[in-house]
XYZ file of C-alpha atoms in Angstrom:
296
model
C -11.292 1.859 7.221
C -12.032 1.586 10.917
C -14.873 2.096 13.364
C -16.019 5.717 13.159
C -18.772 7.519 15.071
C -20.374 10.779 13.888
C -23.414 12.906 14.597
C -26.461 11.909 12.564
C -25.926 14.918 10.281
C -22.443 13.586 9.466
C -20.561 16.162 11.519
C -17.881 15.529 14.153
C -16.622 12.164 12.804
C -14.390 10.410 15.279
C -12.479 7.139 15.205
C -13.446 4.876 18.084
C -11.270 2.373 19.885
C -12.390 -1.086 20.855
C -13.683 0.379 24.137
C -14.898 3.960 23.613
C -16.246 5.677 26.731
C -18.878 8.392 26.263
C -19.749 11.053 28.838
C -19.073 14.501 30.267
C -15.893 13.547 32.107
C -12.690 14.610 30.329
C -11.447 11.022 30.705
C -14.056 9.920 28.142
C -12.869 9.197 24.611
C -16.003 10.929 23.307
C -16.717 13.937 25.528
C -20.248 15.384 25.228
C -20.493 18.556 27.306
C -24.253 18.651 27.814
C -26.169 18.712 31.108
C -28.393 15.798 30.056
C -25.345 13.544 29.529
C -23.957 11.774 32.599
C -20.294 11.959 33.481
C -19.958 8.273 32.584
C -22.896 7.742 30.267
C -22.267 4.823 27.880
C -19.598 2.759 26.161
C -19.273 1.554 22.586
C -17.121 -1.547 22.254
C -15.940 -4.131 19.747
C -16.999 -7.645 20.821
C -17.702 -10.959 19.097
C -16.825 -9.527 15.703
C -19.146 -6.528 15.850
C -19.946 -3.236 17.582
C -22.108 -2.919 20.692
C -23.341 -0.053 22.857
C -23.961 -0.335 26.595
C -25.530 2.190 28.961
C -23.561 2.732 32.174
C -26.521 3.552 34.380
C -26.865 7.112 33.110
C -29.539 9.400 34.555
C -31.312 10.098 31.253
C -30.545 6.848 29.466
C -29.235 5.665 26.099
C -31.475 4.743 23.177
C -30.941 2.724 20.000
C -33.513 3.418 17.276
C -35.824 4.970 19.867
C -35.668 2.031 22.304
C -34.145 2.687 25.702
C -31.380 0.343 26.799
C -31.378 -1.577 30.041
C -28.296 -0.361 31.950
C -25.410 -2.794 31.664
C -26.982 -4.845 28.852
C -25.152 -4.479 25.489
C -27.046 -3.895 22.238
C -25.546 -4.645 18.812
C -25.390 -1.662 16.460
C -24.794 -1.141 12.741
C -24.410 1.945 10.508
C -28.215 1.975 10.240
C -28.641 2.358 14.022
C -29.457 5.752 15.521
C -27.963 6.276 18.985
C -29.082 8.985 21.408
C -27.415 9.866 24.683
C -29.653 11.541 27.257
C -31.734 13.575 24.779
C -33.169 13.011 21.271
C -31.095 15.923 19.971
C -27.885 14.089 20.911
C -28.137 11.774 17.911
C -25.185 9.732 16.595
C -24.477 6.987 14.049
C -21.708 4.486 13.514
C -20.768 5.614 10.008
C -18.081 2.932 9.602
C -18.415 -0.431 11.312
C -14.960 -1.748 10.349
C -12.905 -3.375 13.150
C -10.926 -0.988 15.367
C -7.353 -0.067 14.448
C -4.569 1.498 16.506
C -4.621 5.296 16.558
C -3.481 8.219 18.685
C -5.336 11.366 19.700
C -3.523 14.626 20.413
C -4.452 16.979 23.229
C -5.961 19.320 20.620
C -8.178 16.576 19.163
C -6.104 15.633 16.105
C -5.986 11.929 15.343
C -3.435 9.829 13.474
C -4.275 6.302 12.301
C -2.106 3.220 11.938
C -1.132 1.823 8.564
C -0.448 -1.927 8.414
C -0.813 -1.936 12.227
C 2.167 0.436 12.538
C 1.304 3.743 14.206
C 3.578 6.691 13.385
C 3.284 9.808 15.586
C 2.757 12.671 14.815
C 2.589 11.528 11.164
C 3.902 8.902 8.800
C 6.255 11.408 7.160
C 7.571 12.925 10.389
C 7.460 10.019 12.831
C 9.084 10.856 16.145
C 7.485 7.760 17.673
C 6.534 4.432 16.118
C 4.198 1.984 17.856
C 3.921 -1.578 16.560
C 2.740 -4.986 17.818
C 5.188 -7.605 19.033
C 3.655 -10.908 20.065
C 0.828 -10.013 22.424
C 2.377 -6.676 23.412
C 2.870 -3.227 21.900
C 6.290 -1.610 21.564
C 7.098 2.075 21.170
C 10.329 3.000 19.420
C 12.118 6.286 18.956
C 15.716 7.289 18.351
C 16.189 7.285 22.116
C 14.308 4.262 23.432
C 12.271 1.117 22.907
C 9.657 0.345 25.538
C 6.345 -1.417 26.109
C 3.130 0.622 25.897
C -0.553 -0.148 26.399
C -4.017 1.157 25.566
C -4.709 4.605 27.082
C -1.026 5.411 27.696
C 0.010 9.026 27.107
C 3.125 9.812 25.069
C 4.706 13.055 23.871
C 5.632 13.814 20.255
C 6.142 17.128 18.441
C 5.707 18.926 21.757
C 2.185 17.566 22.228
C 0.660 14.881 24.443
C -0.963 11.971 22.582
C -3.316 9.330 24.013
C -2.745 5.850 22.537
C -5.737 3.790 21.459
C -4.483 0.231 21.025
C -7.864 -1.455 20.824
C -7.002 -5.086 20.368
C -4.486 -7.681 21.371
C -2.553 -8.522 18.201
C -3.108 -11.975 16.766
C -1.089 -14.422 18.884
C 1.995 -15.798 17.237
C 2.249 -19.461 16.469
C 3.369 -21.644 19.341
C 6.269 -23.013 17.365
C 9.818 -22.720 18.663
C 11.215 -23.171 15.137
C 9.721 -19.857 14.060
C 12.547 -17.720 15.394
C 15.107 -15.595 13.595
C 17.849 -18.109 14.408
C 15.875 -20.887 12.696
C 14.600 -19.237 9.509
C 16.308 -18.269 6.261
C 15.886 -14.762 4.909
C 16.478 -14.544 1.154
C 16.361 -11.329 -0.835
C 16.664 -10.455 -4.492
C 16.664 -7.062 -6.169
C 15.342 -6.069 -9.584
C 15.151 -2.464 -10.817
C 15.235 -1.149 -7.256
C 12.503 -3.468 -5.982
C 13.501 -5.901 -3.254
C 11.743 -9.261 -2.997
C 11.927 -10.980 0.386
C 11.387 -14.668 1.143
C 11.092 -16.020 4.668
C 12.033 -19.658 4.174
C 9.771 -20.446 1.200
C 7.149 -17.785 1.935
C 7.318 -14.658 -0.269
C 6.452 -11.308 1.266
C 4.792 -8.588 -0.844
C 7.403 -6.111 -2.149
C 7.429 -3.079 0.109
C 9.662 -0.039 0.552
C 11.099 -1.481 3.773
C 12.789 -4.191 1.691
C 15.400 -1.623 0.664
C 16.317 -1.074 4.308
C 16.760 -4.804 4.897
C 18.900 -5.100 1.763
C 21.255 -2.305 2.852
C 21.596 -3.710 6.370
C 22.152 -7.227 5.017
C 24.908 -6.008 2.666
C 26.607 -4.206 5.548
C 26.487 -7.195 7.874
C 27.567 -9.769 5.281
C 30.509 -7.551 4.272
C 31.727 -7.443 7.871
C 31.321 -11.209 8.196
C 33.350 -11.748 5.013
C 36.095 -9.445 6.268
C 36.701 -11.934 9.054
C 38.290 -9.426 11.402
C 35.150 -7.776 12.806
C 33.788 -9.014 16.113
C 30.197 -10.324 15.926
C 29.003 -7.592 18.269
C 30.353 -4.940 15.879
C 29.174 -6.414 12.578
C 26.787 -4.591 10.290
C 26.020 -1.398 12.188
C 24.895 1.634 10.157
C 23.961 5.120 11.316
C 20.295 6.090 10.959
C 21.239 9.372 9.228
C 23.280 7.475 6.655
C 20.426 5.031 6.033
C 17.967 7.900 5.645
C 20.174 9.520 2.974
C 20.485 6.291 0.990
C 16.750 5.540 1.243
C 15.728 9.106 0.442
C 13.621 9.480 3.589
C 13.766 11.502 6.776
C 15.616 9.930 9.689
C 12.280 9.106 11.340
C 11.239 7.271 8.179
C 13.932 4.684 8.889
C 12.064 3.790 12.098
C 8.846 3.337 10.123
C 10.553 1.024 7.614
C 12.097 -1.026 10.423
C 8.782 -1.385 12.253
C 6.926 -2.476 9.117
C 9.573 -5.081 8.330
C 9.309 -6.486 11.845
C 5.510 -6.533 11.570
C 5.685 -8.495 8.306
C 7.723 -11.228 9.993
C 5.547 -11.211 13.100
C 2.513 -11.860 10.899
C 4.224 -15.089 9.784
C 4.574 -16.217 13.388
C 8.260 -15.321 13.869
C 8.425 -15.131 17.644
C 11.281 -12.634 17.951
C 10.452 -10.524 14.896
C 11.139 -7.355 16.910
C 14.834 -8.315 16.761
C 14.923 -8.300 12.952
C 16.358 -4.775 13.077
C 18.508 -4.132 16.145
C 19.234 -0.654 17.501
C 21.995 1.036 19.465
C 20.193 3.895 21.165
C 23.352 5.664 22.321
C 24.797 5.990 18.813
C 21.675 5.937 16.622
C 22.907 2.856 14.744
C 20.901 -0.055 13.355
C 21.796 -3.474 11.995
C 20.169 -6.644 10.699
C 19.524 -8.994 13.612
C 20.196 -12.271 11.792
C 23.101 -13.896 9.958
C 20.837 -16.332 8.126
C 20.441 -14.081 5.118
C 21.241 -14.496 1.428
C 21.319 -11.819 -1.275
C 20.837 -12.389 -4.992
C 21.110 -9.526 -7.491
């Protein structure tokens, strides 16, 4: 469920970001290669909790339900609105007016959508890259790196260039210094393979990523109990090993880690991105907190 534009006959459906440019120029998110469409013709954007269209001073104009727009003045639109760009035959509708979600578009036009605000590229089941929100920023993680990314950045996965559409600033975290990994208690229990996670007294919905946290917690607590392992060396596990135990591909471990971080970030944990730490050089991961308890 996210904002989707399609021709009035239902063809050519396309997810739209929070700021979707329309025109003949290849830089447009929706390219219409017709002589009556200007290079930079119009923009559809998410604003004030709804969708709007704005003409960019195009030669032949933009219409909503047969009424021509004043250039630069936004007009609210709904799925009932009929939009035309430059000619009545260029007729489009917003077939889904849900808020925008993160997605990526490949050079060949394929699109992959985020799930739970975590974007896996090229797909959820073969994720070479994972993009997820952290505070008011976006992070990209792979086996080789973790770096900041932004809307309209280009990345490469599966030998193809992908354009990121990160259409909104994630909800700001609470301004509360106590909501940090060092100041919260993470408690987990396991029943018939399902892991329940509590952050202080707040339960999180059981998800598959709970298994990853359980394994990493067991590894770190075992090293702590041993008493002869330096803190910097405690709890590390190889991604390939974790993938075998979880029954997923190696890239699936990255997806689990990103979703776990996102769950904590949604509770206002300021440094949720550190919940699962990574050693890029060795491909190892570990739990980023010692304030964890396990109950069978």
